Short mmCIF file of C-alpha atoms in Angstrom, two decimals:
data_model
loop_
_atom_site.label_atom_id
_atom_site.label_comp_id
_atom_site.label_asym_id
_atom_site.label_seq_id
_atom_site.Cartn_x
_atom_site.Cartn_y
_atom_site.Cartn_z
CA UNK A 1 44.01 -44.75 -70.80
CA UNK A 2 45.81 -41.68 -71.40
CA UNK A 3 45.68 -38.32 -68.99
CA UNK A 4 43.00 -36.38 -71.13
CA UNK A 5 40.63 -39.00 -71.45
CA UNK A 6 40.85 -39.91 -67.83
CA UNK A 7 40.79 -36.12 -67.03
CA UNK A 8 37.09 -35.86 -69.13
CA UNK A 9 35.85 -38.76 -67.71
CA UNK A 10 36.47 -37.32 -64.67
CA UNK A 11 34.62 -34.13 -65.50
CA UNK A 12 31.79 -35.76 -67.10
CA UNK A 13 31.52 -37.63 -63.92
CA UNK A 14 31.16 -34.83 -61.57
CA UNK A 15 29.02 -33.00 -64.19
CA UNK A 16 26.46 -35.96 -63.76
CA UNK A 17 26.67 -36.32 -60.01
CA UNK A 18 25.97 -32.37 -60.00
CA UNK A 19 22.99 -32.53 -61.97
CA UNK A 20 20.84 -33.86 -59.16
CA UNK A 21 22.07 -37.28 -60.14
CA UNK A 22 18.90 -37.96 -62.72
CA UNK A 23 19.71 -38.89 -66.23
CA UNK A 24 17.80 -38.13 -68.97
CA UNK A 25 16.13 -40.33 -71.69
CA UNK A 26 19.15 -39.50 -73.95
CA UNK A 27 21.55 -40.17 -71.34
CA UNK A 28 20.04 -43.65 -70.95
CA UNK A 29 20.42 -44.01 -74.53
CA UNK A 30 23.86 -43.46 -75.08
CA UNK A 31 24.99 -45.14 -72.10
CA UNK A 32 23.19 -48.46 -72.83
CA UNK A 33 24.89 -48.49 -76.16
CA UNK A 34 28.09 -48.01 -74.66
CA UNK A 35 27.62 -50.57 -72.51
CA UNK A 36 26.52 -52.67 -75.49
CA UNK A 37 29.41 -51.84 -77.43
CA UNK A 38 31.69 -52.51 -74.23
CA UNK A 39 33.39 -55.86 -73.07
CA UNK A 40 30.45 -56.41 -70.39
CA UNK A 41 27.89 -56.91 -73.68
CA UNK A 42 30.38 -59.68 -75.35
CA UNK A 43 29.21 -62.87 -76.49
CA UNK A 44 25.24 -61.80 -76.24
CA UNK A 45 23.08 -60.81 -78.84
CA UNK A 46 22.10 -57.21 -78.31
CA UNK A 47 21.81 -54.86 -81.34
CA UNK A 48 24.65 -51.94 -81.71
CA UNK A 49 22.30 -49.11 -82.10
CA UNK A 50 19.29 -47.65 -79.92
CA UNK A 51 15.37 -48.38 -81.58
CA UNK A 52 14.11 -46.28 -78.88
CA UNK A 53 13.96 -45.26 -75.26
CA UNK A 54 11.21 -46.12 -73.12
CA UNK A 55 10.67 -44.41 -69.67
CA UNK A 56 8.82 -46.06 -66.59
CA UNK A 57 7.52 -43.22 -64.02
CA UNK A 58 6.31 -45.38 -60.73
CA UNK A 59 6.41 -42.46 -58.55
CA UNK A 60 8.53 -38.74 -58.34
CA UNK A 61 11.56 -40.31 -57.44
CA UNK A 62 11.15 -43.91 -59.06
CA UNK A 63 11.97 -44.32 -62.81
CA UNK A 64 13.62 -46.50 -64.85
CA UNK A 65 14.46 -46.75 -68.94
CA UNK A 66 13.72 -49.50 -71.39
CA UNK A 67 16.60 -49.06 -73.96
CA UNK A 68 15.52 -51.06 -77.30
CA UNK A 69 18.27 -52.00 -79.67
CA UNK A 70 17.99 -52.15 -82.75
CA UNK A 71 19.13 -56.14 -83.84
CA UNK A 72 17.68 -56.99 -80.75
CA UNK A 73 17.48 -57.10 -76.97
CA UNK A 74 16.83 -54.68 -74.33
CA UNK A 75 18.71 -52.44 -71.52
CA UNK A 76 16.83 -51.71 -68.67
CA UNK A 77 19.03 -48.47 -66.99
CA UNK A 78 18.98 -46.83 -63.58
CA UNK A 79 17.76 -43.54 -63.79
CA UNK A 80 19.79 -41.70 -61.84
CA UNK A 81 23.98 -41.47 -61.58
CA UNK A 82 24.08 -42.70 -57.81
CA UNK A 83 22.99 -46.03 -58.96
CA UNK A 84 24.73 -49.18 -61.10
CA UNK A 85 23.87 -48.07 -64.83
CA UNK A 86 22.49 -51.17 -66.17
CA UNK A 87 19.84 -52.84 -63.86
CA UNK A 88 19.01 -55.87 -66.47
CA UNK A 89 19.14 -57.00 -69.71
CA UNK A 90 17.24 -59.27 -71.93
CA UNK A 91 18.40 -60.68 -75.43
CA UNK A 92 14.75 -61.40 -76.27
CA UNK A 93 13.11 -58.74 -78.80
CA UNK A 94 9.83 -58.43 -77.12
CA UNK A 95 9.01 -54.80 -76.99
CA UNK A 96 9.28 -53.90 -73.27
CA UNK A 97 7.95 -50.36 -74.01
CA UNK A 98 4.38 -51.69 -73.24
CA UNK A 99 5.49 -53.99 -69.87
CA UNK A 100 2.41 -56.26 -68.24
CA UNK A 101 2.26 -55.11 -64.73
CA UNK A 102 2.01 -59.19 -64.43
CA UNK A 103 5.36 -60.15 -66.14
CA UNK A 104 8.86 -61.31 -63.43
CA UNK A 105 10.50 -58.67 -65.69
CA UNK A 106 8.06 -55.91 -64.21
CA UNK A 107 8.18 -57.35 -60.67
CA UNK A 108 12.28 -57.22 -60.82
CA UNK A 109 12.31 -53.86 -62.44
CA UNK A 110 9.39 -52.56 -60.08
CA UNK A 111 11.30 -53.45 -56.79
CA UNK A 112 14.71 -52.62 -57.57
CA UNK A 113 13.62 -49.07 -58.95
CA UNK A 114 12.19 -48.82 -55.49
CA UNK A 115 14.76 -50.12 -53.44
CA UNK A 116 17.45 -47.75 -55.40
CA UNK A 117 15.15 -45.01 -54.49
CA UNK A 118 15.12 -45.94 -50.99
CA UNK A 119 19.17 -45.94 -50.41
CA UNK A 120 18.81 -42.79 -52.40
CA UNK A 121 17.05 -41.09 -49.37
CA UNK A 122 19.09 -42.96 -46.61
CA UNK A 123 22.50 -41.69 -48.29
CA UNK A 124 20.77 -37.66 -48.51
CA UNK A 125 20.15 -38.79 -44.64
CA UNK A 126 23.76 -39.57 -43.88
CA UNK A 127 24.97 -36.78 -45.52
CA UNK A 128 22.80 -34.40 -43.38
CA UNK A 129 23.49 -36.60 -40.52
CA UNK A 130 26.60 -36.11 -38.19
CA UNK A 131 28.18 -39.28 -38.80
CA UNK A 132 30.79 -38.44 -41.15
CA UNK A 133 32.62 -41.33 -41.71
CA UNK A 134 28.81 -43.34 -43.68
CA UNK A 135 28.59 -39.81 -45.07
CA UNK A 136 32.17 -40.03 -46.37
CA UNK A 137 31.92 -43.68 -47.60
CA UNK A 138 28.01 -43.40 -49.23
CA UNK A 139 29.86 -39.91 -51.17
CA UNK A 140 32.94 -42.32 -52.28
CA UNK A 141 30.44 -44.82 -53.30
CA UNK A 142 27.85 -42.54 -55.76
CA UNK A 143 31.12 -40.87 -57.11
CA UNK A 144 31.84 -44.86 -58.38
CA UNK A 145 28.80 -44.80 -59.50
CA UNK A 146 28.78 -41.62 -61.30
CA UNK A 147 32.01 -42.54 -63.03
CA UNK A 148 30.91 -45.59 -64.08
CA UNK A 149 27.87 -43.78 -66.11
CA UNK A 150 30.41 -41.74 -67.81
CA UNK A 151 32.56 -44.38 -69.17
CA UNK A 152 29.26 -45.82 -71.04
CA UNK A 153 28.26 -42.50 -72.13
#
């Protein structure tokens, strides 16, 4: 990778981290098709462009997107920069946009958006906290994060 790509990625990176961390519907978008388009999609059959975006709201702080692609499958992102982009992904082309509250999918989707959440608020604890070196290590490990959103996007 040469200097100026590493040296936006960068940038893009902090940009996300200093937005408060949450992405947005087009965000989700674009990095699920990255990541479709990237090595980490090979061999599966998930479509090359987005059908449509689909957001779940469980509470202020828990969200996640459904990312449709066209040709098939889905990409179920994070919604927020701290987190792992991609939380799951199906090949099937049910339309998750209208989820059962009954389906495994829901249940898995349900709990980890919560749990992310959850480590959200611990790691705004630690940094408020005077324990600098978790501070310093839970910073290190959003910035990962953060940097791993922008190579998708």
């Amino acid at each position: 990778m040469n200097r100026s790509k590493a040296f936006l990625m960068a940038l893009l990176a902090l940009a996300l981290h200093a937005q408060g961390a949450f992405v947005s519907t087009e965000q989700a978008g674009r990095a699920a098709l990255g990541w479709a388009r990237s090595g980490y999609a090979k061999n599966l059959n998930i479509g090359t462009s987005v059908e449509k975006v689909s957001t779940f709201k469980l509470a202020d702080d828990v969200s996640f997107y459904a990312v449709k692609m066209n040709g098939g499958g889905t990409v179920f992102m994070s919604s927020d920069t701290e987190s792992e982009p991609v939380v799951a992904y199906t090949t099937e082309t049910n339309d998750y946009s209208r989820m059962s509250k009954r389906s495994p999918m829901w249940a898995l989707l349900t709990r980890d958006a919560t749990v992310r959440a959850n480590i959200r608020k611990l790691r705004a604890a630690n940094a408020v906290s005077a324990d600098r070196t978790r501070s310093t290590l839970s910073a290190a490990k959003q910035s990962s994060n953060a940097v791993r959103w922008a190579k998708l996007m």
